[in-house]
mmCIF file of C-alpha atoms in Angstrom:
data_model
loop_
_atom_site.group_PDB
_atom_site.id
_atom_site.type_symbol
_atom_site.label_atom_id
_atom_site.label_comp_id
_atom_site.label_asym_id
_atom_site.label_seq_id
_atom_site.Cartn_x
_atom_site.Cartn_y
_atom_site.Cartn_z
ATOM 1 C CA MET A 1 0.174 -0.629 0.502
ATOM 2 C CA ASN A 2 1.445 3.461 -1.180
ATOM 3 C CA SER A 3 0.271 6.657 1.050
ATOM 4 C CA PHE A 4 0.965 10.619 -0.253
ATOM 5 C CA HIS A 5 -0.674 13.787 1.339
ATOM 6 C CA LYS A 6 -0.950 17.524 0.689
ATOM 7 C CA GLU A 7 -2.253 20.312 2.013
ATOM 8 C CA LEU A 8 -3.225 23.419 -0.196
ATOM 9 C CA TRP A 9 -3.533 26.751 1.402
ATOM 10 C CA PHE A 10 -5.901 29.703 0.107
ATOM 11 C CA LYS A 11 -7.270 32.728 1.234
ATOM 12 C CA ILE A 12 -10.961 33.523 -0.002
ATOM 13 C CA PRO A 13 -11.484 37.356 0.752
ATOM 14 C CA SER A 14 -15.206 37.525 0.905
ATOM 15 C CA ARG A 15 -17.303 35.849 4.186
ATOM 16 C CA MET A 16 -18.824 32.702 2.195
ATOM 17 C CA GLU A 17 -17.981 31.416 -1.235
ATOM 18 C CA PHE A 18 -17.557 28.240 -3.029
ATOM 19 C CA ILE A 19 -14.541 27.320 -4.783
ATOM 20 C CA ASN A 20 -13.938 24.498 -7.819
ATOM 21 C CA ILE A 21 -10.822 22.815 -6.757
ATOM 22 C CA THR A 22 -11.098 19.065 -8.687
ATOM 23 C CA ASP A 23 -8.176 20.343 -10.895
ATOM 24 C CA ASP A 24 -5.997 21.227 -7.622
ATOM 25 C CA VAL A 25 -7.498 17.456 -6.578
ATOM 26 C CA GLN A 26 -6.478 15.584 -9.358
ATOM 27 C CA GLU A 27 -2.914 17.552 -9.911
ATOM 28 C CA VAL A 28 -2.235 15.871 -6.268
ATOM 29 C CA LEU A 29 -3.288 12.178 -7.319
ATOM 30 C CA HIS A 30 -1.426 12.606 -10.106
ATOM 31 C CA GLU A 31 1.562 13.522 -8.208
ATOM 32 C CA SER A 32 0.865 11.056 -6.108
ATOM 33 C CA GLU A 33 0.681 7.711 -9.088
ATOM 34 C CA ILE A 34 -1.692 6.022 -7.095
ATOM 35 C CA GLN A 35 -3.733 3.742 -9.181
ATOM 36 C CA GLN A 36 -6.500 2.343 -6.987
ATOM 37 C CA GLY A 37 -6.904 3.323 -4.095
ATOM 38 C CA LEU A 38 -9.737 5.776 -1.808
ATOM 39 C CA CYS A 39 -8.453 9.966 -2.078
ATOM 40 C CA LEU A 40 -9.690 12.007 1.250
ATOM 41 C CA VAL A 41 -10.488 15.336 0.776
ATOM 42 C CA ASN A 42 -11.262 17.353 4.175
ATOM 43 C CA ALA A 43 -11.334 21.201 5.366
ATOM 44 C CA MET A 44 -8.209 21.385 8.442
ATOM 45 C CA HIS A 45 -10.861 24.298 9.703
ATOM 46 C CA ILE A 46 -14.051 23.470 11.258
ATOM 47 C CA THR A 47 -16.070 26.981 9.977
ATOM 48 C CA ALA A 48 -15.283 25.655 6.214
ATOM 49 C CA SER A 49 -16.307 22.798 3.817
ATOM 50 C CA VAL A 50 -15.344 20.232 1.059
ATOM 51 C CA PHE A 51 -18.299 19.218 -0.828
ATOM 52 C CA ILE A 52 -19.131 18.062 -4.667
ATOM 53 C CA ASN A 53 -21.669 19.502 -6.832
ATOM 54 C CA ASP A 54 -22.849 21.201 -9.657
ATOM 55 C CA ASP A 55 -19.969 24.420 -11.007
ATOM 56 C CA GLU A 56 -22.955 26.321 -11.790
ATOM 57 C CA SER A 57 -23.405 29.920 -10.450
ATOM 58 C CA GLY A 58 -27.193 30.086 -10.164
ATOM 59 C CA LEU A 59 -26.674 27.034 -7.875
ATOM 60 C CA HIS A 60 -24.302 28.505 -5.759
ATOM 61 C CA ARG A 61 -26.251 32.068 -5.176
ATOM 62 C CA ASP A 62 -28.845 29.606 -3.825
ATOM 63 C CA TYR A 63 -26.625 27.700 -1.539
ATOM 64 C CA LYS A 64 -25.671 31.357 -0.111
ATOM 65 C CA LYS A 65 -29.243 32.457 0.869
ATOM 66 C CA TRP A 66 -30.388 28.536 2.040
ATOM 67 C CA LEU A 67 -27.682 28.428 4.340
ATOM 68 C CA GLU A 68 -28.487 32.256 5.245
ATOM 69 C CA GLU A 69 -31.926 31.200 5.849
ATOM 70 C CA LEU A 70 -30.628 27.684 8.394
ATOM 71 C CA ALA A 71 -28.240 29.436 10.440
ATOM 72 C CA PRO A 72 -28.192 33.714 9.476
ATOM 73 C CA HIS A 73 -24.346 35.726 9.822
ATOM 74 C CA GLU A 74 -26.543 38.213 12.042
ATOM 75 C CA PRO A 75 -27.776 39.173 14.250
ATOM 76 C CA LEU A 76 -23.945 38.110 15.753
ATOM 77 C CA SER A 77 -26.742 37.465 19.564
ATOM 78 C CA ARG A 78 -27.781 34.696 17.887
ATOM 79 C CA TYR A 79 -25.469 32.567 18.961
ATOM 80 C CA ASP A 80 -23.773 31.695 22.431
ATOM 81 C CA HIS A 81 -20.305 30.897 20.622
ATOM 82 C CA ASN A 82 -19.888 34.692 19.576
ATOM 83 C CA LEU A 83 -19.780 35.325 23.549
ATOM 84 C CA THR A 84 -16.285 34.398 22.564
ATOM 85 C CA GLY A 85 -15.083 37.333 20.985
ATOM 86 C CA GLU A 86 -15.653 35.603 17.737
ATOM 87 C CA ASP A 87 -18.445 36.062 15.072
ATOM 88 C CA ASN A 88 -18.634 33.146 13.144
ATOM 89 C CA GLY A 89 -21.096 31.401 15.206
ATOM 90 C CA ASP A 90 -23.021 30.822 11.571
ATOM 91 C CA ALA A 91 -19.559 29.413 9.737
ATOM 92 C CA HIS A 92 -20.310 26.253 11.978
ATOM 93 C CA HIS A 93 -22.978 25.482 11.460
ATOM 94 C CA LYS A 94 -23.273 26.145 7.391
ATOM 95 C CA ARG A 95 -20.147 24.133 7.623
ATOM 96 C CA GLN A 96 -22.739 20.502 9.202
ATOM 97 C CA ILE A 97 -24.736 21.080 6.163
ATOM 98 C CA MET A 98 -22.255 21.351 3.823
ATOM 99 C CA GLY A 99 -20.001 18.869 5.142
ATOM 100 C CA ARG A 100 -16.257 18.851 6.506
ATOM 101 C CA GLU A 101 -15.103 16.170 4.188
ATOM 102 C CA VAL A 102 -15.561 13.739 0.888
ATOM 103 C CA VAL A 103 -13.525 10.414 -0.105
ATOM 104 C CA ILE A 104 -13.674 9.465 -3.662
ATOM 105 C CA ALA A 105 -12.671 6.311 -5.470
ATOM 106 C CA ILE A 106 -9.377 6.265 -7.400
ATOM 107 C CA THR A 107 -9.434 3.949 -10.556
ATOM 108 C CA LYS A 108 -7.193 3.748 -13.474
ATOM 109 C CA GLY A 109 -5.721 6.749 -11.484
ATOM 110 C CA GLU A 110 -8.408 9.279 -11.713
ATOM 111 C CA LEU A 111 -11.201 10.211 -9.365
ATOM 112 C CA HIS A 112 -13.992 7.624 -10.590
ATOM 113 C CA PHE A 113 -16.846 10.106 -10.886
ATOM 114 C CA GLY A 114 -20.167 10.399 -12.457
ATOM 115 C CA PRO A 115 -20.506 13.230 -15.455
ATOM 116 C CA TRP A 116 -21.403 16.323 -13.350
ATOM 117 C CA GLU A 117 -19.339 15.571 -10.435
ATOM 118 C CA GLN A 118 -16.846 18.555 -9.107
ATOM 119 C CA ILE A 119 -15.280 19.447 -6.394
ATOM 120 C CA PHE A 120 -16.038 22.309 -3.879
ATOM 121 C CA TYR A 121 -14.009 24.375 -1.144
ATOM 122 C CA GLY A 122 -16.918 25.923 1.098
ATOM 123 C CA GLU A 123 -15.308 28.701 2.853
ATOM 124 C CA PHE A 124 -18.097 30.503 5.694
ATOM 125 C CA ASP A 125 -15.320 32.970 7.229
ATOM 126 C CA GLY A 126 -13.489 34.245 4.867
ATOM 127 C CA GLY A 127 -10.408 37.184 5.780
ATOM 128 C CA ARG A 128 -7.816 34.742 6.344
ATOM 129 C CA ARG A 129 -5.187 31.811 4.704
ATOM 130 C CA LYS A 130 -7.193 28.428 5.429
ATOM 131 C CA ARG A 131 -6.045 24.609 4.371
ATOM 132 C CA ILE A 132 -7.327 21.456 2.919
ATOM 133 C CA LEU A 133 -5.808 17.656 3.375
ATOM 134 C CA VAL A 134 -5.640 15.542 0.214
ATOM 135 C CA LYS A 135 -4.735 12.091 1.717
ATOM 136 C CA ILE A 136 -4.411 9.239 -0.738
ATOM 137 C CA ILE A 137 -4.088 5.104 -0.042
ATOM 138 C CA GLY A 138 -3.836 3.394 -2.772
ATOM 139 C CA GLU A 139 -1.983 1.151 -5.010
ATOM 140 C CA MET B 1 -3.987 -4.822 -0.912
ATOM 141 C CA ASN B 2 -6.578 -5.375 -3.187
ATOM 142 C CA SER B 3 -9.255 -3.188 -4.582
ATOM 143 C CA PHE B 4 -12.544 -3.652 -6.206
ATOM 144 C CA HIS B 5 -15.601 -1.697 -7.414
ATOM 145 C CA LYS B 6 -19.030 -2.033 -8.899
ATOM 146 C CA GLU B 7 -21.480 0.853 -10.602
ATOM 147 C CA LEU B 8 -25.060 0.079 -10.071
ATOM 148 C CA TRP B 9 -27.776 1.658 -11.891
ATOM 149 C CA PHE B 10 -31.073 2.792 -11.012
ATOM 150 C CA LYS B 11 -34.106 4.185 -12.562
ATOM 151 C CA ILE B 12 -36.658 5.716 -9.593
ATOM 152 C CA PRO B 13 -39.907 6.574 -11.131
ATOM 153 C CA SER B 14 -40.564 9.544 -8.359
ATOM 154 C CA ARG B 15 -38.941 12.607 -8.191
ATOM 155 C CA MET B 16 -38.286 11.390 -4.284
ATOM 156 C CA GLU B 17 -37.712 8.045 -3.100
ATOM 157 C CA PHE B 18 -35.855 5.879 -0.593
ATOM 158 C CA ILE B 19 -34.417 2.468 -2.136
ATOM 159 C CA ASN B 20 -32.483 -0.168 0.234
ATOM 160 C CA ILE B 21 -29.826 -0.947 -1.101
ATOM 161 C CA THR B 22 -28.283 -3.051 1.506
ATOM 162 C CA ASP B 23 -28.152 -6.347 0.274
ATOM 163 C CA ASP B 24 -26.866 -5.178 -3.659
ATOM 164 C CA VAL B 25 -23.205 -3.131 -1.707
ATOM 165 C CA GLN B 26 -23.330 -6.625 0.187
ATOM 166 C CA GLU B 27 -23.194 -8.788 -2.837
ATOM 167 C CA VAL B 28 -20.588 -6.299 -4.392
ATOM 168 C CA LEU B 29 -18.405 -6.717 -1.410
ATOM 169 C CA HIS B 30 -19.034 -10.704 -1.696
ATOM 170 C CA GLU B 31 -17.884 -10.443 -5.043
ATOM 171 C CA SER B 32 -14.469 -8.725 -3.759
ATOM 172 C CA GLU B 33 -13.865 -11.437 -1.521
ATOM 173 C CA ILE B 34 -11.462 -8.738 0.712
ATOM 174 C CA GLN B 35 -12.395 -9.594 4.029
ATOM 175 C CA GLN B 36 -10.107 -5.752 6.493
ATOM 176 C CA GLY B 37 -11.010 -2.804 4.246
ATOM 177 C CA LEU B 38 -12.872 0.607 3.982
ATOM 178 C CA CYS B 39 -16.071 0.416 1.670
ATOM 179 C CA LEU B 40 -16.937 3.898 -0.432
ATOM 180 C CA VAL B 41 -20.312 3.796 -1.734
ATOM 181 C CA ASN B 42 -21.530 7.184 -3.306
ATOM 182 C CA ALA B 43 -23.999 8.740 -5.347
ATOM 183 C CA MET B 44 -22.655 9.502 -8.848
ATOM 184 C CA HIS B 45 -25.145 11.976 -9.857
ATOM 185 C CA ILE B 46 -25.658 16.039 -7.643
ATOM 186 C CA THR B 47 -28.985 15.112 -7.532
ATOM 187 C CA ALA B 48 -28.760 12.281 -5.743
ATOM 188 C CA SER B 49 -27.686 11.030 -1.596
ATOM 189 C CA VAL B 50 -26.431 8.056 0.288
ATOM 190 C CA PHE B 51 -27.172 7.328 2.887
ATOM 191 C CA ILE B 52 -27.923 5.030 6.687
ATOM 192 C CA ASN B 53 -30.129 4.862 8.708
ATOM 193 C CA ASP B 54 -33.689 3.001 9.545
ATOM 194 C CA ASP B 55 -35.873 1.359 7.185
ATOM 195 C CA GLU B 56 -39.102 2.303 8.550
ATOM 196 C CA SER B 57 -41.731 3.302 5.659
ATOM 197 C CA GLY B 58 -43.555 5.889 8.496
ATOM 198 C CA LEU B 59 -39.339 7.335 9.302
ATOM 199 C CA HIS B 60 -39.187 7.518 5.397
ATOM 200 C CA ARG B 61 -42.381 9.803 4.792
ATOM 201 C CA ASP B 62 -41.024 12.041 7.296
ATOM 202 C CA TYR B 63 -38.568 12.713 6.030
ATOM 203 C CA LYS B 64 -39.887 13.374 2.580
ATOM 204 C CA LYS B 65 -41.965 15.927 4.434
ATOM 205 C CA TRP B 66 -38.866 17.292 6.294
ATOM 206 C CA LEU B 67 -37.133 17.799 2.999
ATOM 207 C CA GLU B 68 -39.709 19.412 1.189
ATOM 208 C CA GLU B 69 -39.778 21.849 4.089
ATOM 209 C CA LEU B 70 -35.943 22.649 3.632
ATOM 210 C CA ALA B 71 -35.832 23.190 0.499
ATOM 211 C CA PRO B 72 -39.287 22.998 -1.698
ATOM 212 C CA HIS B 73 -40.028 21.821 -4.722
ATOM 213 C CA GLU B 74 -42.370 25.170 -6.039
ATOM 214 C CA PRO B 75 -41.694 27.596 -6.773
ATOM 215 C CA LEU B 76 -39.281 26.758 -9.499
ATOM 216 C CA SER B 77 -38.402 30.049 -9.269
ATOM 217 C CA ARG B 78 -37.066 29.508 -5.566
ATOM 218 C CA TYR B 79 -33.839 28.673 -7.153
ATOM 219 C CA ASP B 80 -31.759 30.626 -9.500
ATOM 220 C CA HIS B 81 -30.373 26.791 -10.976
ATOM 221 C CA ASN B 82 -33.931 26.127 -12.668
ATOM 222 C CA LEU B 83 -33.384 29.410 -15.122
ATOM 223 C CA THR B 84 -30.628 27.261 -16.209
ATOM 224 C CA GLY B 85 -33.275 25.059 -17.779
ATOM 225 C CA GLU B 86 -33.266 22.858 -15.226
ATOM 226 C CA ASP B 87 -36.703 21.804 -12.710
ATOM 227 C CA ASN B 88 -34.155 20.335 -9.826
ATOM 228 C CA GLY B 89 -32.758 23.500 -7.949
ATOM 229 C CA ASP B 90 -34.388 21.923 -4.688
ATOM 230 C CA ALA B 91 -33.359 18.164 -5.410
ATOM 231 C CA HIS B 92 -29.655 20.030 -5.538
ATOM 232 C CA HIS B 93 -30.172 21.013 -2.083
ATOM 233 C CA LYS B 94 -32.234 17.838 -0.537
ATOM 234 C CA ARG B 95 -28.429 15.889 -1.500
ATOM 235 C CA GLN B 96 -26.673 17.743 0.080
ATOM 236 C CA ILE B 97 -28.757 17.480 3.342
ATOM 237 C CA MET B 98 -28.952 13.965 3.547
ATOM 238 C CA GLY B 99 -25.074 13.362 1.777
ATOM 239 C CA ARG B 100 -23.229 12.195 -1.113
ATOM 240 C CA GLU B 101 -21.356 9.155 0.548
ATOM 241 C CA VAL B 102 -21.375 6.775 3.053
ATOM 242 C CA VAL B 103 -18.116 4.288 4.219
ATOM 243 C CA ILE B 104 -18.372 1.902 6.040
ATOM 244 C CA ALA B 105 -15.637 -0.668 7.353
ATOM 245 C CA ILE B 106 -14.778 -4.298 6.364
ATOM 246 C CA THR B 107 -14.612 -7.153 9.259
ATOM 247 C CA LYS B 108 -14.359 -10.814 8.275
ATOM 248 C CA GLY B 109 -15.740 -10.323 5.370
ATOM 249 C CA GLU B 110 -19.179 -8.508 5.819
ATOM 250 C CA LEU B 111 -20.468 -4.666 6.110
ATOM 251 C CA HIS B 112 -19.399 -3.531 9.841
ATOM 252 C CA PHE B 113 -23.039 -2.768 11.099
ATOM 253 C CA GLY B 114 -24.536 -1.307 13.946
ATOM 254 C CA PRO B 115 -28.097 -3.210 14.840
ATOM 255 C CA TRP B 116 -30.275 -0.870 12.712
ATOM 256 C CA GLU B 117 -28.148 0.148 10.214
ATOM 257 C CA GLN B 118 -29.513 -0.261 6.421
ATOM 258 C CA ILE B 119 -28.153 1.635 3.382
ATOM 259 C CA PHE B 120 -29.893 3.666 1.450
ATOM 260 C CA TYR B 121 -29.896 4.976 -2.683
ATOM 261 C CA GLY B 122 -31.849 8.510 -2.771
ATOM 262 C CA GLU B 123 -33.122 9.589 -5.127
ATOM 263 C CA PHE B 124 -34.301 13.528 -5.732
ATOM 264 C CA ASP B 125 -34.702 14.145 -8.797
ATOM 265 C CA GLY B 126 -36.320 10.440 -10.584
ATOM 266 C CA GLY B 127 -37.680 9.262 -13.982
ATOM 267 C CA ARG B 128 -34.046 8.894 -15.223
ATOM 268 C CA ARG B 129 -31.584 6.149 -15.037
ATOM 269 C CA LYS B 130 -28.891 7.038 -12.279
ATOM 270 C CA ARG B 131 -25.965 5.290 -10.875
ATOM 271 C CA ILE B 132 -23.829 4.757 -7.139
ATOM 272 C CA LEU B 133 -20.495 3.370 -6.554
ATOM 273 C CA VAL B 134 -19.150 0.752 -4.376
ATOM 274 C CA LYS B 135 -15.346 0.778 -4.298
ATOM 275 C CA ILE B 136 -13.931 -1.584 -1.618
ATOM 276 C CA ILE B 137 -10.408 -1.252 -1.152
ATOM 277 C CA GLY B 138 -8.698 -3.958 1.984
ATOM 278 C CA GLU B 139 -7.309 -7.256 1.857
ATOM 279 C CA MET C 1 -1.942 -3.433 4.091
ATOM 280 C CA ASN C 2 -2.684 -3.884 7.981
ATOM 281 C CA SER C 3 -6.142 -3.271 9.347
ATOM 282 C CA PHE C 4 -7.409 -2.099 12.641
ATOM 283 C CA HIS C 5 -10.760 -1.873 14.581
ATOM 284 C CA LYS C 6 -12.340 -1.441 18.175
ATOM 285 C CA GLU C 7 -16.379 -0.209 18.772
ATOM 286 C CA LEU C 8 -16.553 1.932 21.938
ATOM 287 C CA TRP C 9 -19.413 2.349 24.187
ATOM 288 C CA PHE C 10 -21.277 4.999 25.859
ATOM 289 C CA LYS C 11 -24.271 5.860 27.809
ATOM 290 C CA ILE C 12 -25.886 9.264 27.903
ATOM 291 C CA PRO C 13 -28.036 10.043 30.840
ATOM 292 C CA SER C 14 -29.304 13.304 28.429
ATOM 293 C CA ARG C 15 -31.355 12.930 25.382
ATOM 294 C CA MET C 16 -29.039 14.995 23.749
ATOM 295 C CA GLU C 17 -25.389 15.784 23.886
ATOM 296 C CA PHE C 18 -21.923 15.837 22.461
ATOM 297 C CA ILE C 19 -19.088 13.811 24.200
ATOM 298 C CA ASN C 20 -15.647 14.603 23.127
ATOM 299 C CA ILE C 21 -13.675 11.634 21.871
ATOM 300 C CA THR C 22 -10.655 12.800 20.173
ATOM 301 C CA ASP C 23 -8.594 10.805 22.909
ATOM 302 C CA ASP C 24 -10.503 7.890 22.706
ATOM 303 C CA VAL C 25 -10.138 8.040 18.575
ATOM 304 C CA GLN C 26 -6.237 8.779 19.130
ATOM 305 C CA GLU C 27 -5.742 5.701 21.988
ATOM 306 C CA VAL C 28 -6.878 3.194 19.253
ATOM 307 C CA LEU C 29 -4.577 4.740 16.552
ATOM 308 C CA HIS C 30 -1.495 4.443 18.594
ATOM 309 C CA GLU C 31 -2.603 0.716 19.902
ATOM 310 C CA SER C 32 -3.162 0.128 16.248
ATOM 311 C CA GLU C 33 0.325 1.018 15.367
ATOM 312 C CA ILE C 34 -0.532 2.188 11.739
ATOM 313 C CA GLN C 35 1.689 4.913 10.740
ATOM 314 C CA GLN C 36 -0.106 5.827 7.226
ATOM 315 C CA GLY C 37 -3.385 6.049 6.243
ATOM 316 C CA LEU C 38 -7.149 6.260 7.195
ATOM 317 C CA CYS C 39 -9.142 6.255 9.745
ATOM 318 C CA LEU C 40 -12.885 5.901 9.803
ATOM 319 C CA VAL C 41 -15.055 6.366 12.975
ATOM 320 C CA ASN C 42 -18.984 6.110 12.724
ATOM 321 C CA ALA C 43 -22.140 6.027 14.581
ATOM 322 C CA MET C 44 -22.852 2.627 14.658
ATOM 323 C CA HIS C 45 -26.728 3.633 16.262
ATOM 324 C CA ILE C 46 -29.087 5.458 13.584
ATOM 325 C CA THR C 47 -29.612 8.136 16.209
ATOM 326 C CA ALA C 48 -26.711 9.372 17.339
ATOM 327 C CA SER C 49 -23.174 11.139 14.828
ATOM 328 C CA VAL C 50 -19.822 11.547 15.034
ATOM 329 C CA PHE C 51 -19.110 14.930 13.652
ATOM 330 C CA ILE C 52 -15.741 16.528 14.009
ATOM 331 C CA ASN C 53 -15.645 20.484 14.978
ATOM 332 C CA ASP C 54 -15.455 23.127 17.912
ATOM 333 C CA ASP C 55 -15.092 21.698 21.559
ATOM 334 C CA GLU C 56 -16.429 25.184 22.308
ATOM 335 C CA SER C 57 -19.571 25.229 25.127
ATOM 336 C CA GLY C 58 -21.282 28.315 23.759
ATOM 337 C CA LEU C 59 -21.264 26.047 20.377
ATOM 338 C CA HIS C 60 -22.727 23.288 21.757
ATOM 339 C CA ARG C 61 -25.385 25.067 22.852
ATOM 340 C CA ASP C 62 -25.938 26.536 19.595
ATOM 341 C CA TYR C 63 -26.189 23.051 18.500
ATOM 342 C CA LYS C 64 -28.477 22.144 19.972
ATOM 343 C CA LYS C 65 -30.913 24.913 20.322
ATOM 344 C CA TRP C 66 -30.536 25.003 16.566
ATOM 345 C CA LEU C 67 -31.446 21.114 15.580
ATOM 346 C CA GLU C 68 -34.197 21.155 18.224
ATOM 347 C CA GLU C 69 -35.680 24.333 15.523
ATOM 348 C CA LEU C 70 -34.572 22.168 12.311
ATOM 349 C CA ALA C 71 -36.307 18.755 13.888
ATOM 350 C CA PRO C 72 -38.553 19.189 17.115
ATOM 351 C CA HIS C 73 -38.504 16.472 19.514
ATOM 352 C CA GLU C 74 -42.616 17.524 20.420
ATOM 353 C CA PRO C 75 -45.095 17.557 19.682
ATOM 354 C CA LEU C 76 -44.466 13.357 19.359
ATOM 355 C CA SER C 77 -47.261 13.390 16.688
ATOM 356 C CA ARG C 78 -44.919 15.757 14.270
ATOM 357 C CA TYR C 79 -43.425 11.959 13.452
ATOM 358 C CA ASP C 80 -45.476 9.162 11.224
ATOM 359 C CA HIS C 81 -42.250 6.917 12.768
ATOM 360 C CA ASN C 82 -42.876 7.538 16.226
ATOM 361 C CA LEU C 83 -46.688 5.755 15.108
ATOM 362 C CA THR C 84 -43.724 2.169 15.530
ATOM 363 C CA GLY C 85 -44.363 3.195 19.389
ATOM 364 C CA GLU C 86 -40.844 5.016 19.325
ATOM 365 C CA ASP C 87 -39.788 8.638 20.543
ATOM 366 C CA ASN C 88 -36.938 9.617 18.801
ATOM 367 C CA GLY C 89 -38.325 9.767 15.008
ATOM 368 C CA ASP C 90 -36.746 13.894 15.550
ATOM 369 C CA ALA C 91 -33.081 12.149 16.730
ATOM 370 C CA HIS C 92 -33.493 9.981 13.413
ATOM 371 C CA HIS C 93 -33.418 13.997 11.794
ATOM 372 C CA LYS C 94 -30.396 15.847 13.691
ATOM 373 C CA ARG C 95 -28.311 12.862 12.672
ATOM 374 C CA GLN C 96 -28.696 13.330 9.308
ATOM 375 C CA ILE C 97 -27.521 17.181 9.633
ATOM 376 C CA MET C 98 -24.731 16.511 12.286
ATOM 377 C CA GLY C 99 -23.511 13.202 9.982
ATOM 378 C CA ARG C 100 -23.281 9.665 10.868
ATOM 379 C CA GLU C 101 -19.600 9.047 10.310
ATOM 380 C CA VAL C 102 -16.104 11.386 9.722
ATOM 381 C CA VAL C 103 -12.712 9.929 7.640
ATOM 382 C CA ILE C 104 -9.211 11.170 9.327
ATOM 383 C CA ALA C 105 -6.396 10.989 7.494
ATOM 384 C CA ILE C 106 -3.369 8.961 9.592
ATOM 385 C CA THR C 107 -0.116 10.801 8.455
ATOM 386 C CA LYS C 108 3.086 9.532 10.844
ATOM 387 C CA GLY C 109 0.875 7.891 13.467
ATOM 388 C CA GLU C 110 -0.973 10.778 14.003
ATOM 389 C CA LEU C 111 -4.539 11.431 13.300
ATOM 390 C CA HIS C 112 -3.550 14.579 10.676
ATOM 391 C CA PHE C 113 -5.860 17.336 11.600
ATOM 392 C CA GLY C 114 -6.366 21.501 11.582
ATOM 393 C CA PRO C 115 -5.677 23.541 14.877
ATOM 394 C CA TRP C 116 -9.485 23.147 16.068
ATOM 395 C CA GLU C 117 -10.600 20.107 14.912
ATOM 396 C CA GLN C 118 -12.467 17.991 17.669
ATOM 397 C CA ILE C 119 -13.812 14.557 16.994
ATOM 398 C CA PHE C 120 -17.161 14.638 19.032
ATOM 399 C CA TYR C 121 -19.857 11.406 19.488
ATOM 400 C CA GLY C 122 -23.495 12.921 19.015
ATOM 401 C CA GLU C 123 -26.083 11.722 21.018
ATOM 402 C CA PHE C 124 -29.701 12.236 19.498
ATOM 403 C CA ASP C 125 -31.434 9.540 21.912
ATOM 404 C CA GLY C 126 -29.679 8.898 24.960
ATOM 405 C CA GLY C 127 -30.659 6.893 27.796
ATOM 406 C CA ARG C 128 -29.049 3.400 26.820
ATOM 407 C CA ARG C 129 -25.533 2.508 25.989
ATOM 408 C CA LYS C 130 -24.216 2.754 22.574
ATOM 409 C CA ARG C 131 -21.412 2.195 20.230
ATOM 410 C CA ILE C 132 -19.655 4.194 17.761
ATOM 411 C CA LEU C 133 -16.970 1.965 15.529
ATOM 412 C CA VAL C 134 -13.259 3.151 14.866
ATOM 413 C CA LYS C 135 -11.700 0.827 11.628
ATOM 414 C CA ILE C 136 -8.077 1.977 10.655
ATOM 415 C CA ILE C 137 -6.483 0.725 7.927
ATOM 416 C CA GLY C 138 -2.836 1.725 6.176
ATOM 417 C CA GLU C 139 0.490 0.299 7.470
#
């Protein structure tokens, strides 16, 4: 069994944004030279997500509106978490809806995907450098 | 390390439905002859889910009602995604609540499950053929 | 490839609670002696979650309030599932929001975590003994 990993850094200027990282993950996979296995991609921060869905700007606007309805940023007093001096209580909730991680099958050295699957980094508390982890095991 | 995979196709006539696929996944596992490892089961479409919960018809009715409250199908104009000509904006949201994938431990050649765990394919935009992927790695 | 697993039991007296299990998982990892691989941690019950987020009591109060808004315990008649004689319809919904499992990269014999990642067992139908599974594969 072989294993390979890489941390990738992002700095998203806005509070909430979705960034297509499919090419970044594919590059790490090709570098690993692993042909058969599993690839874990996870946010290393607890106010961010990694998820798989469609690369369509209308859908991304819909997600932002919906997540803001489910877990509004304001009023900040809505969240006891913000009593710590943070203002990101909402971000910890949005991340639970969208998920921390995805696990992707590797077949013949490629991400084994359906026709529309794309990997996104979901930022819910932007404005600073944050990381994801790509870990691949297999042969 | 060994690996094995199979794609399984479904065509669900209704828009939203949950199908118990535990036996299908077990069959793929037995075919793989892998005794110790991990089994990934994921939807290959972005308007469908794979999740683990109870095989109880009342609960499934509850889930449908709840998901329809959280992300209603209508009015179609609710979703910018539907401006592309699609009518499945809601399905992309429901799938995020229920999840894309599950990862299951394999121990002694079986799915290592608690007493009530069953695997479901969750369809949120039915009426056409769609796939899931079962990928198993181990020994 | 090596594999290792352990089931860990909990009995949470209250209906809903979050328990930090990071040390428990680390102990299983060290016992496994696996240096590079993947670690699956999942609830073996369908009214409980395993998730990764912050160990901050205010946030945990926020989660409880939010989950109770999204899927209230009462009235029991809200859920067809409760017609079976159960009173835990809500718990099956809360578990879908918070997730069944996490998959964690193992690097140099440690959980490969960002600065604030902590693993929690999320109980939504407490008062009885329930299990989680830790399964590790790697080398």
